[in-house]
CSV table of C-alpha atoms and ligand atoms in Angstrom, one decimal:
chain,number,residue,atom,x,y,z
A,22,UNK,CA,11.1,14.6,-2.3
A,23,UNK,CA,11.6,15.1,-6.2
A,24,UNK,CA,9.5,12.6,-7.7
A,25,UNK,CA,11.4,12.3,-11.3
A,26,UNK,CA,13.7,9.6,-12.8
A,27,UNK,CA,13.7,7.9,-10.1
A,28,UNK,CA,13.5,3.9,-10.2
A,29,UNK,CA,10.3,2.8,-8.6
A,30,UNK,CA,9.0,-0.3,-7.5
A,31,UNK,CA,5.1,-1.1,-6.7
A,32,UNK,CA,3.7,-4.4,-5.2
A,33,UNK,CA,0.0,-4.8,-6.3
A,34,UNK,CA,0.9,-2.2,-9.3
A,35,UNK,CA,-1.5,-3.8,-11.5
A,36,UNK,CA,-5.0,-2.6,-10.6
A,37,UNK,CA,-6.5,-0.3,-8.6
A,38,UNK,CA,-4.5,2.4,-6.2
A,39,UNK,CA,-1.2,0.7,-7.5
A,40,UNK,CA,-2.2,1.2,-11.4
A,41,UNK,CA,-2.9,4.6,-11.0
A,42,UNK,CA,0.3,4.8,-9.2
A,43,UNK,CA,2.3,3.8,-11.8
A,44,UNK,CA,0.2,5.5,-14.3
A,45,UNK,CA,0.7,9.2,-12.4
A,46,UNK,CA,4.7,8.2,-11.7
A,47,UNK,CA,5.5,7.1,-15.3
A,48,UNK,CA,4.4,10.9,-16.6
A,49,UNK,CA,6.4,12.0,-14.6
A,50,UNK,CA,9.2,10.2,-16.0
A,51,UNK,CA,10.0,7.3,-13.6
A,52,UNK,CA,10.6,3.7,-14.3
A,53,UNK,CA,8.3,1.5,-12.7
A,54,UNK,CA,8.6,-2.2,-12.2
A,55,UNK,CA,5.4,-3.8,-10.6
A,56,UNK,CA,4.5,-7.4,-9.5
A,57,UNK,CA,1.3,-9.0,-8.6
A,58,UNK,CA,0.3,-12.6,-8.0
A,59,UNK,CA,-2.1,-12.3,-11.7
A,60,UNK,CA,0.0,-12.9,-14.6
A,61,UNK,CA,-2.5,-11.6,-17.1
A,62,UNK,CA,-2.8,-8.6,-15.0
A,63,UNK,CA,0.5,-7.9,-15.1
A,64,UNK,CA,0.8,-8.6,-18.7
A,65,UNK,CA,-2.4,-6.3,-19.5
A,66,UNK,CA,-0.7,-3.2,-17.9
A,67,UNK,CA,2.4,-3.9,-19.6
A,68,UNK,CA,0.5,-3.8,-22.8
A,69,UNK,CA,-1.2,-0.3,-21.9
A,70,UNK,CA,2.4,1.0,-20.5
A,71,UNK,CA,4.9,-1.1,-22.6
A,72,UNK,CA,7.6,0.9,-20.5
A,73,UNK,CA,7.0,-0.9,-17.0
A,74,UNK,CA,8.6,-3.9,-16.0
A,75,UNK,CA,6.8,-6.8,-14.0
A,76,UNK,CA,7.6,-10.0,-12.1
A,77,UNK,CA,4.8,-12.2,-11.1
A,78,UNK,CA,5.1,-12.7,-7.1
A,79,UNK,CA,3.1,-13.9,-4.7
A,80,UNK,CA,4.6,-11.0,-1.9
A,81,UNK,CA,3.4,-13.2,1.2
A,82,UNK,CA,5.0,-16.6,-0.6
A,83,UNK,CA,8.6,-16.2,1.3
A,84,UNK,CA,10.1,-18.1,-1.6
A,85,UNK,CA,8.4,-15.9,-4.1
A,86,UNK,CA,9.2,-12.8,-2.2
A,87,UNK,CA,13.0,-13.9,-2.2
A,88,UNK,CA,12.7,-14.6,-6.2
A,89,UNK,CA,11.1,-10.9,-6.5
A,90,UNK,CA,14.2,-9.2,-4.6
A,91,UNK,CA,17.0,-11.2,-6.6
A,92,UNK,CA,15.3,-10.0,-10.0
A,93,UNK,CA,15.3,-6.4,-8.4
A,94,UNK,CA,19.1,-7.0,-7.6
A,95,UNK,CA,19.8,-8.1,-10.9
A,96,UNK,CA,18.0,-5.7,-12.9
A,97,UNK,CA,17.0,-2.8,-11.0
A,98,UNK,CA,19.4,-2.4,-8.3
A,99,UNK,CA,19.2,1.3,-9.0
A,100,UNK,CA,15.7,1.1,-7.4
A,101,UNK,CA,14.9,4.3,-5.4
A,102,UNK,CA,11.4,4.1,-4.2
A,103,UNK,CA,9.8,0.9,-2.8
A,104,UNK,CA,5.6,1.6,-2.7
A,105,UNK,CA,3.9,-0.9,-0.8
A,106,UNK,CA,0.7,-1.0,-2.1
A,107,UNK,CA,-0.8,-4.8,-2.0
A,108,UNK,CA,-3.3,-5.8,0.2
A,109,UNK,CA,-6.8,-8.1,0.7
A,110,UNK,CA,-9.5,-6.9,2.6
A,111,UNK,CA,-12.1,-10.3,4.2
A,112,UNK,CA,-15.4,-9.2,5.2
A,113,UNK,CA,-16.3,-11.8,7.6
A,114,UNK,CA,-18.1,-12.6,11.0
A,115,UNK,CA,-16.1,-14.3,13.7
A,116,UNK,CA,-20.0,-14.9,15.5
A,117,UNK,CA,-20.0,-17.7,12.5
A,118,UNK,CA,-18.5,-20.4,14.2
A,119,UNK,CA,-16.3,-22.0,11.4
A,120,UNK,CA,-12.5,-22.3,11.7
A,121,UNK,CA,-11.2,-18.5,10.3
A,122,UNK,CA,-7.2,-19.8,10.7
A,123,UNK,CA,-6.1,-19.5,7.3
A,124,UNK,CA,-8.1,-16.3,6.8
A,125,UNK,CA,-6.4,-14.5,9.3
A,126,UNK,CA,-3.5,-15.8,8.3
A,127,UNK,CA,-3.3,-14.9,4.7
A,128,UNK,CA,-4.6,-11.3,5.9
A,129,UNK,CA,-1.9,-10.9,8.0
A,130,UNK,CA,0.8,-11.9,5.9
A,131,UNK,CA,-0.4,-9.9,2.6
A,132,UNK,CA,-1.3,-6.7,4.6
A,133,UNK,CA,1.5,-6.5,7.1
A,134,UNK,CA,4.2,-9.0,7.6
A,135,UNK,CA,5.3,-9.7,4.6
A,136,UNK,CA,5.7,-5.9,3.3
A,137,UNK,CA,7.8,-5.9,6.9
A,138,UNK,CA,10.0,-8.6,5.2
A,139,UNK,CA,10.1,-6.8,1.8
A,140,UNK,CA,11.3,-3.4,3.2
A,141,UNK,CA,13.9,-5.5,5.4
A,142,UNK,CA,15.3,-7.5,2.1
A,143,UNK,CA,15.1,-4.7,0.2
A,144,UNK,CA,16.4,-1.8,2.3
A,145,UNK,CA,20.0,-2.5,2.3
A,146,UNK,CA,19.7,-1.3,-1.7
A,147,UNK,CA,17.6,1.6,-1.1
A,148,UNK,CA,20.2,2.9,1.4
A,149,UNK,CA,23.0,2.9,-0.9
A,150,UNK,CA,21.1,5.5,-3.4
A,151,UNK,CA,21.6,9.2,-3.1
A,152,UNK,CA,17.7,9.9,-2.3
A,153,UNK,CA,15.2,7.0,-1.6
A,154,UNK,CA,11.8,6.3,-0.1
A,155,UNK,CA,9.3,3.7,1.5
A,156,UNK,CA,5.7,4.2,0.9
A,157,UNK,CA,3.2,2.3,2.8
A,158,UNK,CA,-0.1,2.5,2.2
A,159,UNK,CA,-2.5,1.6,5.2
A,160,UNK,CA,-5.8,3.0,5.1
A,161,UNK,CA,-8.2,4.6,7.4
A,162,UNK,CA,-9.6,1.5,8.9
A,163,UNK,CA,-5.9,1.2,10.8
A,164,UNK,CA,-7.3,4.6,13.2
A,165,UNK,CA,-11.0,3.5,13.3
A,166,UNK,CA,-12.0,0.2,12.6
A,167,UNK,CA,-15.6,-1.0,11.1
A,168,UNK,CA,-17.0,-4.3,12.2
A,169,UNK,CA,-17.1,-6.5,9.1
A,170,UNK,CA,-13.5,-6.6,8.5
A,171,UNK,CA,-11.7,-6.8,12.2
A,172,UNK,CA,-8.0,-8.8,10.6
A,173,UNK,CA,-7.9,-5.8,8.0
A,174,UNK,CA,-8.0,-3.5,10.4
A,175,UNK,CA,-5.6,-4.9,12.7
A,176,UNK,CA,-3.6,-5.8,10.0
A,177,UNK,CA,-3.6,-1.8,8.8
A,178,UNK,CA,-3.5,-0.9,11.9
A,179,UNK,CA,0.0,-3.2,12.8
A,180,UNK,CA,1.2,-1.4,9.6
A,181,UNK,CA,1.0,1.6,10.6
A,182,UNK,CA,2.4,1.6,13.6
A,183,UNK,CA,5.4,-0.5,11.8
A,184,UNK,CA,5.9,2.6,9.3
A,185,UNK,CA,5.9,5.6,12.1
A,186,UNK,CA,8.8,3.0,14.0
A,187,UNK,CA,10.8,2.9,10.7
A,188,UNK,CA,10.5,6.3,9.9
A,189,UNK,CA,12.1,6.9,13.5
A,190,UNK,CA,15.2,4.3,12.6
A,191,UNK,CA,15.4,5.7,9.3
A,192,UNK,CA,15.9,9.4,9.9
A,193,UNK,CA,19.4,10.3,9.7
A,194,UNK,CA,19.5,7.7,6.3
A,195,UNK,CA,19.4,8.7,2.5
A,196,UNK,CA,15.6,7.2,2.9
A,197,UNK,CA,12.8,8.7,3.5
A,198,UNK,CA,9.3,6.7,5.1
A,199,UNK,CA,6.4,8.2,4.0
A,200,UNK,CA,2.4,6.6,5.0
A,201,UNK,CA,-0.8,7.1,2.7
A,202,UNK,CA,-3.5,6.9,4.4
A,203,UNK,CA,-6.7,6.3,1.7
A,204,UNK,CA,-10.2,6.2,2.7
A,205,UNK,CA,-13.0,4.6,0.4
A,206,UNK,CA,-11.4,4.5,-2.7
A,207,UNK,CA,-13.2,3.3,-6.0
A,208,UNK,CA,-11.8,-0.3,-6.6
A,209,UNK,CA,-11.9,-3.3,-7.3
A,210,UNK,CA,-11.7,-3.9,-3.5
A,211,UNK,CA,-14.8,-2.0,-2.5
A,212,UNK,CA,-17.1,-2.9,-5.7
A,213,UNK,CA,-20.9,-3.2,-4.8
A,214,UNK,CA,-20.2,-1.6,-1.4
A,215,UNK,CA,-20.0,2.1,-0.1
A,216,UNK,CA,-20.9,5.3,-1.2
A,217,UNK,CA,-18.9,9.0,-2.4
A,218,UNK,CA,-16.1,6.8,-2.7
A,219,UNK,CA,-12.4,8.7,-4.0
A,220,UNK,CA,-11.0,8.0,-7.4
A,221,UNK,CA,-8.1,6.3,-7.5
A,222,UNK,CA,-6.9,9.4,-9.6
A,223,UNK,CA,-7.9,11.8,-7.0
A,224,UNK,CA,-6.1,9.5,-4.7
A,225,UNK,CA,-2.8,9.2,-6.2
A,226,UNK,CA,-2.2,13.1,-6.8
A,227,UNK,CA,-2.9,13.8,-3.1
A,228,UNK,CA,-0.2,10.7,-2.5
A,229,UNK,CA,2.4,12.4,-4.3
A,230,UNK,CA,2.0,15.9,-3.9
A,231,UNK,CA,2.2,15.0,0.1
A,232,UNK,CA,5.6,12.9,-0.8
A,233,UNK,CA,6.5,16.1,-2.9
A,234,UNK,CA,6.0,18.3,-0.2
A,235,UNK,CA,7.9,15.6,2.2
A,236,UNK,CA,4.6,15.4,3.9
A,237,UNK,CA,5.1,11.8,5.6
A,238,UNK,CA,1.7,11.0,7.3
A,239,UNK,CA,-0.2,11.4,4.4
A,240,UNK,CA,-4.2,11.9,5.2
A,241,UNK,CA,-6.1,11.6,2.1
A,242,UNK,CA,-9.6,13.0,1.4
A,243,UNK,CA,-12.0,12.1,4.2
A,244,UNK,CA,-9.2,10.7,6.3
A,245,UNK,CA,-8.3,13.9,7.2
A,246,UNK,CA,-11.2,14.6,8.4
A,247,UNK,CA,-11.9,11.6,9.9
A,248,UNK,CA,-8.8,11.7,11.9
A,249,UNK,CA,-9.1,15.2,13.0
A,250,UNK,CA,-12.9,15.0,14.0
A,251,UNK,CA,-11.9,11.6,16.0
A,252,UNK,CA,-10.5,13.4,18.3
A,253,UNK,CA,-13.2,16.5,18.9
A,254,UNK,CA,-16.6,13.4,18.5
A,255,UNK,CA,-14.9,10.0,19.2
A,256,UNK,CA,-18.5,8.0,19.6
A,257,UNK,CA,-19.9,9.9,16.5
A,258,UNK,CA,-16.8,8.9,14.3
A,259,UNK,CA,-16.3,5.4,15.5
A,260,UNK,CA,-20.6,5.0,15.3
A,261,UNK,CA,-20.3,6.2,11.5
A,262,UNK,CA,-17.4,4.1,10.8
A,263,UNK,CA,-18.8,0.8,12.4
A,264,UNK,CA,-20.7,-0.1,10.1
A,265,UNK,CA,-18.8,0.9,6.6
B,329,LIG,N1,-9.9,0.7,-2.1
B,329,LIG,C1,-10.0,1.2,-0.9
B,329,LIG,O1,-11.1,1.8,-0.5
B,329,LIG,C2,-8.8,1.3,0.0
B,329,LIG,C3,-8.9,2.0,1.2
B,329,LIG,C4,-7.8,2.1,2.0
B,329,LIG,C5,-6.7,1.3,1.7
B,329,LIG,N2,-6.6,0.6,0.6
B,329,LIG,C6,-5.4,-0.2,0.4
B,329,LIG,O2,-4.9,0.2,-0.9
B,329,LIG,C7,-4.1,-0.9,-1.4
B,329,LIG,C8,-4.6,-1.2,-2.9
B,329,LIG,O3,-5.9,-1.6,-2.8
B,329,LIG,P1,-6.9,-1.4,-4.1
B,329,LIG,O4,-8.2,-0.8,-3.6
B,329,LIG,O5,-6.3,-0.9,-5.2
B,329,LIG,O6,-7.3,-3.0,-4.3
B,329,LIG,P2,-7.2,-3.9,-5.6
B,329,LIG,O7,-7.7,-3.2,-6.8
B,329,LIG,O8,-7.8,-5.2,-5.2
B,329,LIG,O9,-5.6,-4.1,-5.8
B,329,LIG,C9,-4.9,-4.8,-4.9
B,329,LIG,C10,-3.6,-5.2,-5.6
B,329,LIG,O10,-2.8,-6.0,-4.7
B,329,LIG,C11,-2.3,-7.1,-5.4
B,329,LIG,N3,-2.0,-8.2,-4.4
B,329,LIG,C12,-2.9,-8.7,-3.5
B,329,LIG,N4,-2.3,-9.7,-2.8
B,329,LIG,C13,-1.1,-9.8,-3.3
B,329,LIG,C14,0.0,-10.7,-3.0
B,329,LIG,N5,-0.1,-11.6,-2.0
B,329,LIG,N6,1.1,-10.5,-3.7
B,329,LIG,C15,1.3,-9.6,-4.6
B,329,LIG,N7,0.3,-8.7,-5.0
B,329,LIG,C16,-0.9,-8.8,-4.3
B,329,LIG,C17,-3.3,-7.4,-6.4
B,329,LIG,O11,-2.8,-8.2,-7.5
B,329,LIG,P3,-3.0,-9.8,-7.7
B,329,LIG,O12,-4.4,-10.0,-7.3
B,329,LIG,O13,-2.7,-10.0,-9.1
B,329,LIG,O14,-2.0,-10.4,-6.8
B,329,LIG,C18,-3.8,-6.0,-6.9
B,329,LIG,O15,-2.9,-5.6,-7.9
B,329,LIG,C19,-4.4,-2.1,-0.5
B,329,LIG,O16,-3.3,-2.2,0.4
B,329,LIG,C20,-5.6,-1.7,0.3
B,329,LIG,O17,-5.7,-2.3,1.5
B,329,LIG,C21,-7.7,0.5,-0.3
């Protein structure tokens, strides 16, 4: 997929993986509009890449979700690319014995369902453009999981799954459904934990040159070899995963 001029929005494009991914896509000459839930966040990237747009949105608010695709109708309707980049991660026990509802929950909602909702409001626009795309991006924890985040996983996991359906409904449409697959990436996400973590810049190139190359499962650094060598040593994969 040609990755130039094309009309591009990122959820969670204002630090981290989705920063660098508007960062990489604007020099090479897209528009990208991102949103986020952190208003000086969004603000901040606007001041180091005055051509973005942003909307502040709360994706797994349904209101605030519904807000975010009427501004895209209004202003942006000739989006081509939709990346779905936010997410949470809760390290947490459920051996400690308090109520984890509202965690699981909120986990849920940010990581899986409501990017489901936000490709389902959104689709009917990408499917009247010439040449579009979905990207989700799950990680490697949805194919092995490690113990101290088990809603993540799932969550990753359930999105995952959700994108390889899609891309079977989608494949005789104008869009394309493409999955990055990170492993440790250097983040805000993964501060003080983790070692020989990815750059988010080394990250982001492998992304698009696999969407370049219409590459849809997209297995970046180690998850490639994680997901190959699952196979050949399950127990020493899942042992080196555990405890992450
Ligand atoms: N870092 C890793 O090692 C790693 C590995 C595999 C997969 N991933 C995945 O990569 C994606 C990006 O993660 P990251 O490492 O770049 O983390 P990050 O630096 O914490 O960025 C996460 C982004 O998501 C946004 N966000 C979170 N909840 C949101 C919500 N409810 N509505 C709108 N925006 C929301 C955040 O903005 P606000 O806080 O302003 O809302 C932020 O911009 C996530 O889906 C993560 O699960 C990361």
């Amino acid at each position: 997929m040609d990755l130039t001029g094309k009309k591009i929005l990122i959820t969670g494009g204002s630090s981290g993986i989705g920063l660098e991914f508007t960062r990489q896509l604007i020099k090479r000459s897209n528009k990208i509009v991102i949103c986020g839930r952190d208003l000086d966040k969004l603000k901040k990237a606007q001041k180091d890449l005055p051509s973005i747009d942003y909307f502040q949105c709360d994706i797994a608010d349904d209101e605030q979700q519904q807000k975010l695709v009427e501004f895209v109708q209004t202003h942006h309707s000739d989006l081509n690319v939709l990346i779905n980049n936010a997410g949470i991660q809760k390290n947490y026990s459920f051996t400690q014995l308090e109520s984890h509802i509202d965690l699981i929950d909120e986990e849920m909602n940010i990581n899986a369902t409501s990017q489901m909702k936000l490709i389902d409001r959104l689709l009917p626009l990408l499917l009247q453009q010439h040449e579009a795309a979905i990207v989700n991006v799950t990680s490697l924890l949805a194919a092995v999981p490690k113990q101290s985040a088990p809603v993540y996983c799932a969550s990753k996991a359930a999105f995952r799954m959700f994108t390889q359906a899609l891309r079977y409904q989608l494949e005789s449409t104008p869009v394309k459904v493409f999955e990055v697959v990170p492993p440790l990436v250097d983040t805000e996400m993964t501060k003080g934990r983790g070692k020989n973590k990815m750059s988010v810049n080394e990250l982001v190139k492998e992304a698009l040159q696999g969407i370049e190359m219409d590459n849809s499962d997209i297995l970046a650094g180690k998850s490639k070899n994680v997901f190959f060598l699952k196979r050949l040593f399950p127990k020493r994969i899942y042992a080196m995963i555990r405890n992450g």
